[in-house]
Amino acid sequence: MNDDTNKHDMDRYFNDPEYRRKILEERRSDSEKGKPAVEDDSSASSRGFLNRALLKQRENRKKKTATYAVSSSAPPPSPPRPGKNNGDDIRIGWGDLFNGFGILLLIMLLLGGAYVVYLFQGLPSIQELENPKNDIASFVMSRDGVELDKYFTENRTYVTYENISPHVIDALVATEDHRFYSHWGIDMYRTLAIPYHVLSGNPQGGSTISQQLARNLYRNIGREVSVRRKLREIITAIQIEKNYTKREIIEMYLNTVEFSNSSFGIETAALTHFNKPASQLTVPEAATMIGTLKAVYAYNPRIREDRSTFRRNVVMSQMVKRNLLSPDEYENYRNEPIVLEYNPPFKTGRQSRYFGEYVRQQAQNWAQENGYDLYTDGLVIHTTIDSRMQFHAQQAMEEQLKELQERFVAEWTSAGGEYMDKYWDEYPDYLDSFIEETDEYKNGFFGYKTRNEVLDSLNLDEAFIDSVKLARTRLEAGFVAIEPTSGNIMAWIGGSDYSQIQRDNVYQSRRQTGSTFKPFVYSVAIDNGYRPYHRFSKYPVSFYANNGDVWAPRDPVVPSGPEMIPLSQGLGRSLNNITVRLLPELAGAHGTNRQEDLREAGVRISEMAKNLGINKSPLHTNPAIALGTAEVTLLEMTSAYSTFANKGVHIEPLAITRIEDKEGNVLVEYHSELQQEAVSPETAYIMIDMMRGVIRGGPGWMGTGVRIANQFNIRQDIAGKTGTTNNSSDNWFIAMMPHLVIGSWVGGEDYRVRFPENTYWGQGARTALPIVGSFINKSTSDSTLNWSYDAFEQPQGLILEPPPDEEIRRTGDDSGNGRISW
């Protein structure tokens, strides 16, 4: 059969079903008879065109292979390529097409699956969905439940749904997602309308509250404008709807979203803008807050009142549209001005910054060791502070310090003179030294080379010089009150303004104690056999060192009256001469005038101070320690005096009682640490009685703290001690009552700031004492405080009166170190 016949038969085979069936039946028949399907050319021609075509293709391949073998330089034949006609007429069938589409569909499915996997990699885990993580501020709370301070990276306070004004919820739903209660995380109407809004030039996101919450809670979703972010947001919103109720979603949303002025969450926003909790927000206030969500800066009610008012009214109109507000109510509210009671975020709930910083340092180590973050985990730190006492202490300090600053400036300013001109004349080098500590001076060397050039240039700037003088001559103060029977810190004011000066005058600043240290000297004497009625000469005494140096401390004025003065009067009038004459007795070197012999007295005084509570500051053992040369913190001094009030048992000051997590679970509790008995109850009471004389005075003499009774009319059982250092750099007063011990310090932030010599006002009795007196008056006037008027309890068997013959010898042994047997 020739090629034309072959071609004809092939066309017929593909186009004639009956002919094709016949050929296939012949092939099956031959196979069943055991005949080979293909034997040679002659047999192939008898079986039809198909076998002949196959044989012909085989022969052509053999020829090409043989030709390549003969010519080594010829390239090998290329194998037939799919879809190409390699010299033969081959056609593609429907099966091939279906296979191709199948492969393409498989590739598309694989790519789609890979993209879905990629999307899910950016989604929150099941654990994150069930326990969403927000940066929540930690709070410092008073014992009576008032917020004292907070620590945060985002200023957020979490509040439950029940404590959010319903007006806020209505405004939110009406404005942001009015189909919120009917959809399942996605508003299909708004979602399908997105292309229309984009094409119309008014693109809208169409995000539901649930979708916005997904962005707020899970930052890995991102905020970029992309299909990827939108899909992740939608998937997460659906998961949120599956895991939480609508109320829970509203609650989480309003606690996570940021409002104007860096306030996170509706509770913080309400306190920041209106100084009220979220539960008390009115309709206009709620609409104002929700209105800012569209753009927290553009609609900030503090700096853009007109825009914020417009946006507020838009929100209220949406509430009317959704039947959540009546038209009449809208008309009443729309013309109301926005009335803010703005509290900056760093001040909201942070009236006790000094104490808060102390608590932070106390709690920080525990938090780190136990895997908590004070700034993000929403811990609640309960403290011993009484918020009412804290408030009264703050008010007392502010009022008294303002008045004292005016008197301080007046004492240093001549009649008609410039600001504190007498001070600058008295200390001509101080102004330059103050200037040298400013940033302006340090930066001045970029334009000048020498110190004098920089100083000369800055002195030409009168405004700058005035600012330096005002800033560096401010008086500072510290105040602390401790419950002696527990060590609980009841009030703590570390300074006048934390934003200006961060150093805390309660526990960080160590200042010379002056005469407030003398009770420790007298405690050594009483604890070793002396009594308040033992007498010493009022005249000064000198002590000589081996190298010829002389130590001759003395009172500015020797008091009138008898030469021999009892210890009780010496302490009550804070007489240096009496205190110094005690030192040889305490050292066991009666009558000595050698400085070296007094060393043992310094050691004993230092040990007594440590036992009573001065256990953080280093104490020297030089005999001058008796007159208050040691530098000690106000917290330590007040704590040591608390030992007297607590019958001789020292208890370390306690600030934190417990720490809870944000759910209210107690994580750790703290309790007062009882120490060993520092002095006997009898010695403690004798010291209390001697320091009553500081307040009450005695026959023919007045104590240095008499102003507590005379000026502030405080008549309850109170003991205390004043203290003033050289040049009035440090002024102290510590008062004791059975239920409360109060310490106050006043002085310049810098040692160079002091009252004039022999000043009337520069004494502890006129600077530090008035703060304590004012605090007591304010506290006793507060009916909610239940202020105690109990008197100190005298130990049984203790007799304070001198014997009938007025024997003044020591009642202890001759060594000077034996304690009295009571």
mmCIF file of N, CA and C in Angstrom, residues 191-237:
data_model
loop_
_atom_site.group_PDB
_atom_site.id
_atom_site.type_symbol
_atom_site.label_atom_id
_atom_site.label_comp_id
_atom_site.label_asym_id
_atom_site.label_seq_id
_atom_site.Cartn_x
_atom_site.Cartn_y
_atom_site.Cartn_z
ATOM 1 N N THR A 191 -18.199 45.481 53.482
ATOM 2 C CA THR A 191 -17.061 44.862 52.806
ATOM 3 C C THR A 191 -17.259 44.851 51.298
ATOM 4 N N LEU A 192 -18.459 44.459 50.845
ATOM 5 C CA LEU A 192 -18.732 44.415 49.405
ATOM 6 C C LEU A 192 -18.797 45.806 48.791
ATOM 7 N N ALA A 193 -19.016 46.812 49.641
ATOM 8 C CA ALA A 193 -19.099 48.185 49.126
ATOM 9 C C ALA A 193 -17.742 48.853 49.006
ATOM 10 N N ILE A 194 -16.692 48.179 49.464
ATOM 11 C CA ILE A 194 -15.359 48.792 49.425
ATOM 12 C C ILE A 194 -14.944 49.167 48.003
ATOM 13 N N PRO A 195 -15.078 48.261 46.996
ATOM 14 C CA PRO A 195 -14.677 48.652 45.621
ATOM 15 C C PRO A 195 -15.426 49.878 45.121
ATOM 16 N N TYR A 196 -16.735 49.967 45.436
ATOM 17 C CA TYR A 196 -17.509 51.125 44.993
ATOM 18 C C TYR A 196 -16.949 52.415 45.587
ATOM 19 N N HIS A 197 -16.650 52.386 46.882
ATOM 20 C CA HIS A 197 -16.112 53.594 47.523
ATOM 21 C C HIS A 197 -14.740 53.954 46.967
ATOM 22 N N VAL A 198 -13.934 52.942 46.663
ATOM 23 C CA VAL A 198 -12.610 53.213 46.086
ATOM 24 C C VAL A 198 -12.750 53.872 44.727
ATOM 25 N N LEU A 199 -13.648 53.327 43.865
ATOM 26 C CA LEU A 199 -13.832 53.876 42.521
ATOM 27 C C LEU A 199 -14.457 55.266 42.553
ATOM 28 N N SER A 200 -15.260 55.528 43.598
ATOM 29 C CA SER A 200 -15.912 56.837 43.690
ATOM 30 C C SER A 200 -15.012 57.886 44.319
ATOM 31 N N GLY A 201 -13.771 57.474 44.674
ATOM 32 C CA GLY A 201 -12.819 58.427 45.245
ATOM 33 C C GLY A 201 -13.000 58.681 46.710
ATOM 34 N N ASN A 202 -13.770 57.854 47.378
ATOM 35 C CA ASN A 202 -13.988 57.999 48.819
ATOM 36 C C ASN A 202 -13.732 56.665 49.498
ATOM 37 N N PRO A 203 -12.458 56.230 49.521
ATOM 38 C CA PRO A 203 -12.152 54.898 50.062
ATOM 39 C C PRO A 203 -12.498 54.794 51.539
ATOM 40 N N GLN A 204 -13.124 53.681 51.916
ATOM 41 C CA GLN A 204 -13.477 53.395 53.294
ATOM 42 C C GLN A 204 -13.048 51.985 53.636
ATOM 43 N N GLY A 205 -12.543 51.821 54.869
ATOM 44 C CA GLY A 205 -12.011 50.517 55.232
ATOM 45 C C GLY A 205 -13.070 49.455 55.440
ATOM 46 N N GLY A 206 -14.252 49.854 55.952
ATOM 47 C CA GLY A 206 -15.287 48.878 56.182
ATOM 48 C C GLY A 206 -15.012 47.950 57.347
ATOM 49 N N SER A 207 -14.090 48.330 58.244
ATOM 50 C CA SER A 207 -13.737 47.450 59.354
ATOM 51 C C SER A 207 -14.801 47.500 60.433
ATOM 52 N N THR A 208 -15.157 46.346 60.956
ATOM 53 C CA THR A 208 -16.064 46.267 62.095
ATOM 54 C C THR A 208 -15.288 46.520 63.390
ATOM 55 N N ILE A 209 -16.023 46.618 64.494
ATOM 56 C CA ILE A 209 -15.367 46.755 65.789
ATOM 57 C C ILE A 209 -14.475 45.556 66.051
ATOM 58 N N SER A 210 -14.939 44.381 65.640
ATOM 59 C CA SER A 210 -14.143 43.169 65.843
ATOM 60 C C SER A 210 -12.856 43.218 65.037
ATOM 61 N N GLN A 211 -12.933 43.726 63.808
ATOM 62 C CA GLN A 211 -11.717 43.842 62.996
ATOM 63 C C GLN A 211 -10.758 44.871 63.583
ATOM 64 N N GLN A 212 -11.294 45.985 64.058
ATOM 65 C CA GLN A 212 -10.427 46.981 64.687
ATOM 66 C C GLN A 212 -9.778 46.421 65.951
ATOM 67 N N LEU A 213 -10.546 45.635 66.700
ATOM 68 C CA LEU A 213 -10.000 45.008 67.893
ATOM 69 C C LEU A 213 -8.874 44.054 67.523
ATOM 70 N N ALA A 214 -9.038 43.335 66.416
ATOM 71 C CA ALA A 214 -7.983 42.424 65.968
ATOM 72 C C ALA A 214 -6.682 43.183 65.735
ATOM 73 N N ARG A 215 -6.772 44.369 65.118
ATOM 74 C CA ARG A 215 -5.567 45.179 64.890
ATOM 75 C C ARG A 215 -4.973 45.671 66.194
ATOM 76 N N ASN A 216 -5.849 46.076 67.129
ATOM 77 C CA ASN A 216 -5.359 46.623 68.395
ATOM 78 C C ASN A 216 -4.707 45.562 69.270
ATOM 79 N N LEU A 217 -5.295 44.366 69.274
ATOM 80 C CA LEU A 217 -4.789 43.324 70.156
ATOM 81 C C LEU A 217 -3.542 42.646 69.618
ATOM 82 N N TYR A 218 -3.524 42.408 68.302
ATOM 83 C CA TYR A 218 -2.471 41.577 67.721
ATOM 84 C C TYR A 218 -1.693 42.395 66.698
ATOM 85 N N ARG A 219 -0.595 42.943 67.170
ATOM 86 C CA ARG A 219 0.160 43.896 66.353
ATOM 87 C C ARG A 219 0.856 43.248 65.173
ATOM 88 N N ASN A 220 1.040 41.910 65.228
ATOM 89 C CA ASN A 220 1.700 41.252 64.097
ATOM 90 C C ASN A 220 0.818 41.239 62.859
ATOM 91 N N ILE A 221 -0.462 41.576 63.013
ATOM 92 C CA ILE A 221 -1.321 41.692 61.829
ATOM 93 C C ILE A 221 -0.876 42.877 60.981
ATOM 94 N N GLY A 222 -0.395 43.916 61.646
ATOM 95 C CA GLY A 222 0.091 45.091 60.928
ATOM 96 C C GLY A 222 -1.008 46.097 60.654
ATOM 97 N N ARG A 223 -0.621 47.240 60.111
ATOM 98 C CA ARG A 223 -1.578 48.296 59.796
ATOM 99 C C ARG A 223 -1.409 48.837 58.378
ATOM 100 N N GLU A 224 -0.572 48.197 57.574
ATOM 101 C CA GLU A 224 -0.384 48.703 56.227
ATOM 102 C C GLU A 224 -1.640 48.470 55.390
ATOM 103 N N VAL A 225 -1.828 49.298 54.373
ATOM 104 C CA VAL A 225 -2.981 49.165 53.483
ATOM 105 C C VAL A 225 -2.650 48.095 52.449
ATOM 106 N N SER A 226 -3.150 46.887 52.630
ATOM 107 C CA SER A 226 -2.851 45.778 51.710
ATOM 108 C C SER A 226 -3.918 44.711 51.852
ATOM 109 N N VAL A 227 -4.052 43.909 50.801
ATOM 110 C CA VAL A 227 -4.992 42.792 50.817
ATOM 111 C C VAL A 227 -4.566 41.783 51.887
ATOM 112 N N ARG A 228 -3.268 41.556 52.004
ATOM 113 C CA ARG A 228 -2.761 40.600 52.987
ATOM 114 C C ARG A 228 -3.198 40.979 54.397
ATOM 115 N N ARG A 229 -3.009 42.257 54.776
ATOM 116 C CA ARG A 229 -3.400 42.697 56.110
ATOM 117 C C ARG A 229 -4.896 42.562 56.310
ATOM 118 N N LYS A 230 -5.684 42.913 55.283
ATOM 119 C CA LYS A 230 -7.134 42.850 55.398
ATOM 120 C C LYS A 230 -7.608 41.417 55.603
ATOM 121 N N LEU A 231 -7.013 40.481 54.881
ATOM 122 C CA LEU A 231 -7.402 39.082 55.040
ATOM 123 C C LEU A 231 -7.054 38.569 56.431
ATOM 124 N N ARG A 232 -5.875 38.901 56.903
ATOM 125 C CA ARG A 232 -5.494 38.492 58.258
ATOM 126 C C ARG A 232 -6.443 39.100 59.292
ATOM 127 N N GLU A 233 -6.788 40.349 59.094
ATOM 128 C CA GLU A 233 -7.690 41.037 60.005
ATOM 129 C C GLU A 233 -9.062 40.351 60.017
ATOM 130 N N ILE A 234 -9.557 39.980 58.843
ATOM 131 C CA ILE A 234 -10.864 39.329 58.747
ATOM 132 C C ILE A 234 -10.854 37.974 59.438
ATOM 133 N N ILE A 235 -9.812 37.183 59.157
ATOM 134 C CA ILE A 235 -9.730 35.849 59.767
ATOM 135 C C ILE A 235 -9.681 35.972 61.289
ATOM 136 N N THR A 236 -8.875 36.906 61.792
ATOM 137 C CA THR A 236 -8.754 37.080 63.239
ATOM 138 C C THR A 236 -10.059 37.576 63.843
ATOM 139 N N ALA A 237 -10.747 38.481 63.153
ATOM 140 C CA ALA A 237 -12.029 38.981 63.656
ATOM 141 C C ALA A 237 -13.038 37.849 63.793
#
